[in-house]
PDB file of C-alpha atoms in Angstrom:
ATOM      1  CA  UNK A1296    -153.307-100.930  10.230  1.00 41.00           C
ATOM      2  CA  UNK A1297    -155.769-101.153  13.091  1.00 38.00           C
ATOM      3  CA  UNK A1298    -155.136 -99.710  16.736  1.00 37.00           C
ATOM      4  CA  UNK A1299    -154.044-102.960  18.264  1.00 38.00           C
ATOM      5  CA  UNK A1300    -150.324-101.859  16.437  1.00 39.00           C
ATOM      6  CA  UNK A1301    -150.515 -98.549  18.196  1.00 40.00           C
ATOM      7  CA  UNK A1302    -147.869 -99.879  21.317  1.00 42.00           C
ATOM      8  CA  UNK A1303    -144.836 -99.199  22.791  1.00 51.00           C
ATOM      9  CA  UNK A1304    -143.406 -95.882  24.686  1.00 76.00           C
ATOM     10  CA  UNK A1305    -145.940 -92.362  23.131  1.00 86.00           C
ATOM     11  CA  UNK A1306    -143.767 -89.970  21.111  1.00 86.00           C
ATOM     12  CA  UNK A1307    -144.798 -86.427  20.217  1.00 86.00           C
ATOM     13  CA  UNK A1308    -144.619 -85.881  16.777  1.00 87.00           C
ATOM     14  CA  UNK A1309    -141.892 -83.338  17.787  1.00 90.00           C
ATOM     15  CA  UNK A1310    -140.100 -86.675  18.761  1.00 87.00           C
ATOM     16  CA  UNK A1311    -140.060 -88.129  15.346  1.00 88.00           C
ATOM     17  CA  UNK A1312    -139.403 -84.991  13.187  1.00 90.00           C
ATOM     18  CA  UNK A1313    -136.189 -83.977  15.837  1.00 89.00           C
ATOM     19  CA  UNK A1314    -134.315 -87.702  14.949  1.00 83.00           C
ATOM     20  CA  UNK A1315    -134.636 -87.349  11.290  1.00 87.00           C
ATOM     21  CA  UNK A1316    -134.121 -83.419  10.565  1.00 90.00           C
ATOM     22  CA  UNK A1317    -138.343 -83.279  10.353  1.00 92.00           C
ATOM     23  CA  UNK A1318    -140.686 -80.215  10.856  1.00 93.00           C
ATOM     24  CA  UNK A1319    -143.987 -82.283  13.071  1.00 91.00           C
ATOM     25  CA  UNK A1320    -145.851 -80.926   9.962  1.00 94.00           C
ATOM     26  CA  UNK A1321    -143.739 -83.246   7.676  1.00 93.00           C
ATOM     27  CA  UNK A1322    -144.385 -85.687   9.836  1.00 92.00           C
ATOM     28  CA  UNK A1323    -147.881 -84.834  10.164  1.00 92.00           C
ATOM     29  CA  UNK A1324    -148.159 -84.540   6.658  1.00 94.00           C
ATOM     30  CA  UNK A1325    -146.541 -88.295   6.151  1.00 94.00           C
ATOM     31  CA  UNK A1326    -149.460 -89.151   8.459  1.00 94.00           C
ATOM     32  CA  UNK A1327    -151.943 -87.628   6.242  1.00 93.00           C
ATOM     33  CA  UNK A1328    -150.089 -88.934   3.045  1.00 95.00           C
ATOM     34  CA  UNK A1329    -150.982 -92.563   4.629  1.00 96.00           C
ATOM     35  CA  UNK A1330    -146.706 -92.897   4.337  1.00 96.00           C
ATOM     36  CA  UNK A1331    -147.355 -93.965   8.402  1.00 95.00           C
ATOM     37  CA  UNK A1332    -150.216 -95.243  10.473  1.00 93.00           C
ATOM     38  CA  UNK A1333    -152.683 -93.448  11.054  1.00 91.00           C
ATOM     39  CA  UNK A1334    -151.548 -91.748  14.678  1.00 87.00           C
ATOM     40  CA  UNK A1335    -153.943 -91.639  17.941  1.00 87.00           C
ATOM     41  CA  UNK A1336    -155.250 -89.171  19.376  1.00 87.00           C
ATOM     42  CA  UNK A1337    -155.410 -88.252  23.071  1.00 84.00           C
ATOM     43  CA  UNK A1338    -158.903 -87.008  25.010  1.00 87.00           C
ATOM     44  CA  UNK A1339    -157.770 -83.411  23.675  1.00 84.00           C
ATOM     45  CA  UNK A1340    -157.056 -84.031  20.287  1.00 82.00           C
ATOM     46  CA  UNK A1341    -153.083 -83.810  19.718  1.00 85.00           C
ATOM     47  CA  UNK A1342    -151.566 -87.130  18.470  1.00 85.00           C
ATOM     48  CA  UNK A1343    -149.834 -89.650  19.522  1.00 88.00           C
ATOM     49  CA  UNK A1344    -147.229 -92.082  18.277  1.00 90.00           C
ATOM     50  CA  UNK A1345    -144.891 -95.131  18.864  1.00 92.00           C
ATOM     51  CA  UNK A1346    -142.822 -97.102  17.830  1.00 92.00           C
ATOM     52  CA  UNK A1347    -144.548 -98.789  15.380  1.00 94.00           C
ATOM     53  CA  UNK A1348    -144.577 -95.414  14.036  1.00 94.00           C
ATOM     54  CA  UNK A1349    -141.103 -94.208  14.357  1.00 93.00           C
ATOM     55  CA  UNK A1350    -140.482 -97.509  12.549  1.00 95.00           C
ATOM     56  CA  UNK A1351    -142.319 -96.849   9.271  1.00 96.00           C
ATOM     57  CA  UNK A1352    -140.913 -93.256   9.451  1.00 96.00           C
ATOM     58  CA  UNK A1353    -137.147 -94.776   9.113  1.00 96.00           C
ATOM     59  CA  UNK A1354    -138.159 -97.553   6.268  1.00 97.00           C
ATOM     60  CA  UNK A1355    -139.968 -94.885   4.145  1.00 97.00           C
ATOM     61  CA  UNK A1356    -136.929 -92.353   4.640  1.00 97.00           C
ATOM     62  CA  UNK A1357    -134.875 -95.457   3.914  1.00 97.00           C
ATOM     63  CA  UNK A1358    -136.878 -95.906   0.529  1.00 97.00           C
ATOM     64  CA  UNK A1359    -136.545 -92.947  -0.936  1.00 97.00           C
ATOM     65  CA  UNK A1360    -132.773 -93.101  -2.237  1.00 96.00           C
ATOM     66  CA  UNK A1361    -133.508 -96.164  -3.797  1.00 96.00           C
ATOM     67  CA  UNK A1362    -137.029 -96.009  -5.535  1.00 97.00           C
ATOM     68  CA  UNK A1363    -137.910 -92.151  -5.034  1.00 95.00           C
ATOM     69  CA  UNK A1364    -139.687 -90.182  -3.251  1.00 95.00           C
ATOM     70  CA  UNK A1365    -143.248 -91.196  -5.317  1.00 95.00           C
ATOM     71  CA  UNK A1366    -142.446 -95.172  -5.171  1.00 96.00           C
ATOM     72  CA  UNK A1367    -141.709 -94.734  -1.888  1.00 97.00           C
ATOM     73  CA  UNK A1368    -144.836 -93.565  -0.586  1.00 97.00           C
ATOM     74  CA  UNK A1369    -147.017 -95.757  -2.647  1.00 97.00           C
ATOM     75  CA  UNK A1370    -144.747 -98.611  -1.357  1.00 98.00           C
ATOM     76  CA  UNK A1371    -145.254 -97.189   2.610  1.00 97.00           C
ATOM     77  CA  UNK A1372    -149.092 -96.635   1.401  1.00 97.00           C
ATOM     78  CA  UNK A1373    -150.231-100.544   0.539  1.00 97.00           C
ATOM     79  CA  UNK A1374    -148.007-101.573   3.433  1.00 97.00           C
ATOM     80  CA  UNK A1375    -149.829 -99.627   5.975  1.00 96.00           C
ATOM     81  CA  UNK A1376    -153.524-100.462   4.028  1.00 95.00           C
ATOM     82  CA  UNK A1377    -152.521-104.512   4.173  1.00 95.00           C
ATOM     83  CA  UNK A1378    -151.753-105.072   0.244  1.00 96.00           C
ATOM     84  CA  UNK A1379    -148.570-106.383   0.466  1.00 97.00           C
ATOM     85  CA  UNK A1380    -148.549-108.192  -2.921  1.00 97.00           C
ATOM     86  CA  UNK A1381    -149.548-104.562  -4.348  1.00 97.00           C
ATOM     87  CA  UNK A1382    -145.947-103.302  -2.629  1.00 97.00           C
ATOM     88  CA  UNK A1383    -143.861-105.456  -3.203  1.00 97.00           C
ATOM     89  CA  UNK A1384    -144.930-105.779  -7.309  1.00 98.00           C
ATOM     90  CA  UNK A1385    -143.780-101.457  -6.749  1.00 97.00           C
ATOM     91  CA  UNK A1386    -140.414-102.677  -5.113  1.00 97.00           C
ATOM     92  CA  UNK A1387    -140.078-104.679  -8.747  1.00 97.00           C
ATOM     93  CA  UNK A1388    -140.484-102.266 -10.687  1.00 96.00           C
ATOM     94  CA  UNK A1389    -138.112 -99.815  -8.710  1.00 96.00           C
ATOM     95  CA  UNK A1390    -135.458-103.247  -9.286  1.00 96.00           C
ATOM     96  CA  UNK A1391    -136.481-103.360 -13.155  1.00 94.00           C
ATOM     97  CA  UNK A1392    -136.084 -99.427 -13.654  1.00 89.00           C
ATOM     98  CA  UNK A1393    -132.641 -99.957 -11.789  1.00 92.00           C
ATOM     99  CA  UNK A1394    -132.006-102.759 -14.624  1.00 91.00           C
ATOM    100  CA  UNK A1395    -132.967-101.122 -17.733  1.00 83.00           C
ATOM    101  CA  UNK A1396    -130.428 -98.308 -16.373  1.00 82.00           C
ATOM    102  CA  UNK A1397    -127.617-100.156 -16.072  1.00 87.00           C
ATOM    103  CA  UNK A1398    -128.412-102.207 -19.559  1.00 82.00           C
ATOM    104  CA  UNK A1399    -128.825 -98.768 -21.139  1.00 75.00           C
ATOM    105  CA  UNK A1400    -125.115 -97.225 -19.237  1.00 80.00           C
ATOM    106  CA  UNK A1401    -123.811-100.382 -20.656  1.00 82.00           C
ATOM    107  CA  UNK A1402    -124.863-100.135 -24.368  1.00 74.00           C
ATOM    108  CA  UNK A1403    -123.610 -96.859 -24.241  1.00 73.00           C
ATOM    109  CA  UNK A1404    -120.408 -97.761 -23.107  1.00 79.00           C
ATOM    110  CA  UNK A1405    -119.878-100.822 -25.781  1.00 75.00           C
ATOM    111  CA  UNK A1406    -121.387 -97.848 -28.107  1.00 69.00           C
ATOM    112  CA  UNK A1407    -118.322 -95.398 -27.214  1.00 73.00           C
ATOM    113  CA  UNK A1408    -116.002 -98.145 -27.444  1.00 72.00           C
ATOM    114  CA  UNK A1409    -117.175 -99.406 -31.029  1.00 66.00           C
ATOM    115  CA  UNK A1410    -117.101 -95.572 -31.758  1.00 62.00           C
ATOM    116  CA  UNK A1411    -114.269 -94.224 -30.565  1.00 57.00           C
ATOM    117  CA  UNK A1412    -111.164 -95.744 -32.890  1.00 50.00           C
ATOM    118  CA  UNK A1413    -113.374 -95.162 -36.595  1.00 50.00           C
ATOM    119  CA  UNK A1414    -113.827 -91.763 -35.167  1.00 47.00           C
ATOM    120  CA  UNK A1415    -109.592 -90.960 -34.625  1.00 44.00           C
ATOM    121  CA  UNK A1416    -109.225 -93.127 -37.670  1.00 44.00           C
ATOM    122  CA  UNK A1417    -112.097 -91.574 -39.911  1.00 48.00           C
ATOM    123  CA  UNK A1418    -113.589 -88.750 -38.974  1.00 46.00           C
ATOM    124  CA  UNK A1419    -116.048 -87.848 -41.328  1.00 45.00           C
ATOM    125  CA  UNK A1420    -116.345 -89.828 -44.570  1.00 47.00           C
ATOM    126  CA  UNK A1421    -115.436 -87.770 -47.941  1.00 46.00           C
ATOM    127  CA  UNK A1422    -118.158 -87.696 -51.023  1.00 44.00           C
ATOM    128  CA  UNK A1423    -117.150 -90.434 -53.673  1.00 44.00           C
ATOM    129  CA  UNK A1424    -116.061 -88.851 -57.021  1.00 40.00           C
ATOM    130  CA  UNK A1425    -118.758 -88.293 -59.312  1.00 41.00           C
ATOM    131  CA  UNK A1426    -121.149 -88.716 -56.268  1.00 42.00           C
ATOM    132  CA  UNK A1427    -121.734 -84.699 -56.749  1.00 43.00           C
ATOM    133  CA  UNK A1428    -120.521 -81.180 -58.957  1.00 40.00           C
ATOM    134  CA  UNK A1429    -117.148 -80.211 -58.491  1.00 41.00           C
ATOM    135  CA  UNK A1430    -118.810 -77.103 -56.981  1.00 37.00           C
ATOM    136  CA  UNK A1431    -120.962 -79.031 -54.235  1.00 40.00           C
ATOM    137  CA  UNK A1432    -117.642 -80.955 -52.967  1.00 42.00           C
ATOM    138  CA  UNK A1433    -115.603 -77.937 -53.442  1.00 38.00           C
ATOM    139  CA  UNK A1434    -118.431 -76.319 -51.273  1.00 38.00           C
ATOM    140  CA  UNK A1435    -118.634 -79.426 -48.445  1.00 46.00           C
ATOM    141  CA  UNK A1436    -114.443 -80.207 -48.220  1.00 40.00           C
ATOM    142  CA  UNK A1437    -114.207 -76.362 -47.392  1.00 49.00           C
ATOM    143  CA  UNK A1438    -117.136 -76.230 -44.824  1.00 55.00           C
ATOM    144  CA  UNK A1439    -115.383 -79.356 -43.474  1.00 64.00           C
ATOM    145  CA  UNK A1440    -118.448 -81.910 -43.683  1.00 82.00           C
ATOM    146  CA  UNK A1441    -120.037 -84.269 -45.435  1.00 89.00           C
ATOM    147  CA  UNK A1442    -123.173 -85.359 -47.693  1.00 90.00           C
ATOM    148  CA  UNK A1443    -125.493 -88.011 -46.713  1.00 92.00           C
ATOM    149  CA  UNK A1444    -125.489 -90.285 -49.659  1.00 91.00           C
ATOM    150  CA  UNK A1445    -121.543 -90.644 -48.628  1.00 92.00           C
ATOM    151  CA  UNK A1446    -122.490 -90.887 -44.970  1.00 91.00           C
ATOM    152  CA  UNK A1447    -125.319 -92.792 -45.194  1.00 92.00           C
ATOM    153  CA  UNK A1448    -122.901 -95.267 -47.614  1.00 91.00           C
ATOM    154  CA  UNK A1449    -120.085 -95.247 -44.584  1.00 88.00           C
ATOM    155  CA  UNK A1450    -122.381 -96.522 -42.289  1.00 87.00           C
ATOM    156  CA  UNK A1451    -124.090 -99.059 -44.352  1.00 87.00           C
ATOM    157  CA  UNK A1452    -127.413 -97.638 -43.967  1.00 92.00           C
ATOM    158  CA  UNK A1453    -129.677 -95.475 -46.314  1.00 93.00           C
ATOM    159  CA  UNK A1454    -129.982 -91.967 -46.348  1.00 94.00           C
ATOM    160  CA  UNK A1455    -134.093 -92.387 -45.990  1.00 95.00           C
ATOM    161  CA  UNK A1456    -133.098 -93.478 -42.073  1.00 94.00           C
ATOM    162  CA  UNK A1457    -130.354 -90.356 -41.765  1.00 95.00           C
ATOM    163  CA  UNK A1458    -133.420 -88.122 -42.452  1.00 94.00           C
ATOM    164  CA  UNK A1459    -135.622 -90.141 -40.066  1.00 94.00           C
ATOM    165  CA  UNK A1460    -133.044 -89.331 -37.437  1.00 94.00           C
ATOM    166  CA  UNK A1461    -132.724 -86.072 -38.323  1.00 94.00           C
ATOM    167  CA  UNK A1462    -136.846 -85.566 -37.296  1.00 93.00           C
ATOM    168  CA  UNK A1463    -136.105 -87.901 -34.207  1.00 91.00           C
ATOM    169  CA  UNK A1464    -133.182 -85.359 -33.536  1.00 90.00           C
ATOM    170  CA  UNK A1465    -130.374 -87.634 -33.342  1.00 90.00           C
ATOM    171  CA  UNK A1466    -128.291 -85.431 -35.962  1.00 92.00           C
ATOM    172  CA  UNK A1467    -128.711 -82.395 -36.853  1.00 92.00           C
ATOM    173  CA  UNK A1468    -127.110 -81.436 -40.201  1.00 93.00           C
ATOM    174  CA  UNK A1469    -127.304 -77.279 -41.096  1.00 92.00           C
ATOM    175  CA  UNK A1470    -128.103 -76.657 -44.805  1.00 90.00           C
ATOM    176  CA  UNK A1471    -125.520 -76.009 -47.544  1.00 85.00           C
ATOM    177  CA  UNK A1472    -126.574 -72.465 -48.731  1.00 85.00           C
ATOM    178  CA  UNK A1473    -125.857 -72.775 -52.543  1.00 84.00           C
ATOM    179  CA  UNK A1474    -127.550 -76.111 -53.076  1.00 83.00           C
ATOM    180  CA  UNK A1475    -129.811 -77.174 -50.252  1.00 86.00           C
ATOM    181  CA  UNK A1476    -127.968 -80.125 -49.080  1.00 89.00           C
ATOM    182  CA  UNK A1477    -127.340 -81.403 -46.396  1.00 91.00           C
ATOM    183  CA  UNK A1478    -124.168 -80.977 -44.696  1.00 93.00           C
ATOM    184  CA  UNK A1479    -123.132 -83.073 -41.467  1.00 93.00           C
ATOM    185  CA  UNK A1480    -119.712 -81.835 -39.641  1.00 89.00           C
ATOM    186  CA  UNK A1481    -117.681 -83.910 -37.481  1.00 85.00           C
ATOM    187  CA  UNK A1482    -120.066 -83.388 -34.569  1.00 84.00           C
ATOM    188  CA  UNK A1483    -122.840 -84.948 -36.813  1.00 89.00           C
ATOM    189  CA  UNK A1484    -121.270 -88.346 -37.788  1.00 88.00           C
ATOM    190  CA  UNK A1485    -119.703 -88.741 -34.399  1.00 84.00           C
ATOM    191  CA  UNK A1486    -123.843 -88.770 -33.450  1.00 88.00           C
ATOM    192  CA  UNK A1487    -124.856 -90.747 -36.323  1.00 90.00           C
ATOM    193  CA  UNK A1488    -122.036 -92.927 -35.463  1.00 85.00           C
ATOM    194  CA  UNK A1489    -123.409 -93.278 -32.006  1.00 84.00           C
ATOM    195  CA  UNK A1490    -126.871 -94.082 -32.810  1.00 86.00           C
ATOM    196  CA  UNK A1491    -125.913 -96.730 -35.014  1.00 85.00           C
ATOM    197  CA  UNK A1492    -124.474 -98.088 -32.744  1.00 76.00           C
ATOM    198  CA  UNK A1493    -127.712 -98.146 -30.386  1.00 77.00           C
ATOM    199  CA  UNK A1494    -130.166 -98.944 -33.281  1.00 80.00           C
ATOM    200  CA  UNK A1495    -127.894-102.254 -33.908  1.00 73.00           C
ATOM    201  CA  UNK A1496    -128.144-102.724 -30.007  1.00 65.00           C
ATOM    202  CA  UNK A1497    -131.813-102.351 -30.181  1.00 70.00           C
ATOM    203  CA  UNK A1498    -132.523 -99.298 -28.709  1.00 76.00           C
ATOM    204  CA  UNK A1499    -135.500 -96.935 -29.566  1.00 81.00           C
ATOM    205  CA  UNK A1500    -134.961 -93.667 -31.327  1.00 85.00           C
ATOM    206  CA  UNK A1501    -137.065 -92.146 -28.288  1.00 84.00           C
ATOM    207  CA  UNK A1502    -134.160 -94.065 -25.998  1.00 78.00           C
ATOM    208  CA  UNK A1503    -131.753 -92.567 -28.474  1.00 83.00           C
ATOM    209  CA  UNK A1504    -132.151 -89.367 -28.044  1.00 85.00           C
ATOM    210  CA  UNK A1505    -131.374 -87.638 -24.741  1.00 82.00           C
ATOM    211  CA  UNK A1506    -128.272 -90.213 -24.808  1.00 78.00           C
ATOM    212  CA  UNK A1507    -127.257 -87.918 -27.647  1.00 83.00           C
ATOM    213  CA  UNK A1508    -128.225 -84.644 -26.065  1.00 83.00           C
ATOM    214  CA  UNK A1509    -125.369 -85.659 -22.937  1.00 75.00           C
ATOM    215  CA  UNK A1510    -123.030 -85.989 -25.527  1.00 76.00           C
ATOM    216  CA  UNK A1511    -123.756 -82.714 -27.124  1.00 79.00           C
ATOM    217  CA  UNK A1512    -123.519 -81.611 -23.786  1.00 77.00           C
ATOM    218  CA  UNK A1513    -120.848 -82.771 -22.631  1.00 70.00           C
ATOM    219  CA  UNK A1514    -118.741 -81.651 -25.883  1.00 70.00           C
ATOM    220  CA  UNK A1515    -117.700 -84.699 -27.291  1.00 66.00           C
ATOM    221  CA  UNK A1516    -117.163 -88.413 -26.288  1.00 65.00           C
ATOM    222  CA  UNK A1517    -113.768 -87.991 -24.653  1.00 68.00           C
ATOM    223  CA  UNK A1518    -115.495 -85.722 -21.429  1.00 61.00           C
ATOM    224  CA  UNK A1519    -118.894 -88.082 -21.323  1.00 65.00           C
ATOM    225  CA  UNK A1520    -115.735 -90.578 -19.115  1.00 74.00           C
ATOM    226  CA  UNK A1521    -116.400 -88.455 -16.783  1.00 70.00           C
ATOM    227  CA  UNK A1522    -120.020 -88.847 -17.216  1.00 68.00           C
ATOM    228  CA  UNK A1523    -120.281 -92.027 -17.651  1.00 76.00           C
ATOM    229  CA  UNK A1524    -118.649 -92.991 -14.317  1.00 82.00           C
ATOM    230  CA  UNK A1525    -120.647 -90.214 -12.503  1.00 79.00           C
ATOM    231  CA  UNK A1526    -123.504 -92.192 -14.054  1.00 79.00           C
ATOM    232  CA  UNK A1527    -122.274 -95.229 -13.163  1.00 87.00           C
ATOM    233  CA  UNK A1528    -121.333 -94.521  -9.520  1.00 89.00           C
ATOM    234  CA  UNK A1529    -125.180 -93.350  -8.915  1.00 87.00           C
ATOM    235  CA  UNK A1530    -126.312 -96.565 -10.062  1.00 91.00           C
ATOM    236  CA  UNK A1531    -124.187 -98.540  -7.548  1.00 95.00           C
ATOM    237  CA  UNK A1532    -125.001 -96.140  -4.913  1.00 94.00           C
ATOM    238  CA  UNK A1533    -129.149 -96.702  -6.130  1.00 94.00           C
ATOM    239  CA  UNK A1534    -128.525-100.533  -5.831  1.00 96.00           C
ATOM    240  CA  UNK A1535    -126.896 -99.901  -2.589  1.00 97.00           C
ATOM    241  CA  UNK A1536    -129.611 -97.625  -1.128  1.00 97.00           C
ATOM    242  CA  UNK A1537    -132.470-100.130  -2.518  1.00 98.00           C
ATOM    243  CA  UNK A1538    -130.847-102.442   0.077  1.00 97.00           C
ATOM    244  CA  UNK A1539    -130.836-100.525   2.964  1.00 97.00           C
ATOM    245  CA  UNK A1540    -134.202 -99.163   2.268  1.00 97.00           C
ATOM    246  CA  UNK A1541    -134.966-103.196   1.953  1.00 97.00           C
ATOM    247  CA  UNK A1542    -134.054-103.748   5.667  1.00 97.00           C
ATOM    248  CA  UNK A1543    -135.809-100.721   6.917  1.00 97.00           C
ATOM    249  CA  UNK A1544    -139.182-101.982   5.269  1.00 97.00           C
ATOM    250  CA  UNK A1545    -138.359-105.990   6.430  1.00 97.00           C
ATOM    251  CA  UNK A1546    -137.727-104.852   9.880  1.00 96.00           C
ATOM    252  CA  UNK A1547    -140.969-102.420   9.986  1.00 97.00           C
ATOM    253  CA  UNK A1548    -142.809-105.640   8.886  1.00 96.00           C
ATOM    254  CA  UNK A1549    -141.661-107.521  11.489  1.00 95.00           C
ATOM    255  CA  UNK A1550    -142.984-104.780  13.969  1.00 91.00           C
ATOM    256  CA  UNK A1551    -146.237-104.642  11.763  1.00 90.00           C
ATOM    257  CA  UNK A1552    -146.704-108.493  12.753  1.00 82.00           C
TER     258      UNK A1552
END
């Protein structure tokens, strides 16, 4: 923005800083980063700011909660350099990301709704008669797990798919010390069923892996409900913060003319 925008009352760096709980160095850093318009200088080299700079600072700080620091800084730089289309594109990208996050949350909630009754009714599939030897069946029964074949059959997928999921970190079966076969315990079966639901919803393995990690960290499906509720609240807060940021940015754009 040009010097013609440096109108109105003069403000010192400390005036901007105090109003937002910042240090004067932070204000200077924001100017150097292009988040604020370039300040005029006194004959002695001191910066002087105007209400326009105050508006830019308000807009930036309002954008951060919804878009993140890096995106908010990029938006303000684009605005101050007159690249409004780029600024609007960056804002659109943040909204797309928020929508993707909402869809992911909905997919997880839907998968859990489909998964919970089955887990409660049938913790894991029992090996079919004749599928493995009697000794192996006894070993699996004693360990409270199941082999790859019965689990794949219960999910309606191929054993090779389960092996692929294992390489991606979605399931972590142990090896039977006597046979070397993969043995899936109750948690593995839960993770496999959740992965299966999400794959049916079109999610890629690299997107599913972090969700499985959340389930493990929560200690199962039931504790995950609190995490999902918190996730939902954070998405709502982000959406509302975007509205606040948009209002402050629009006010700044009006000041810029």
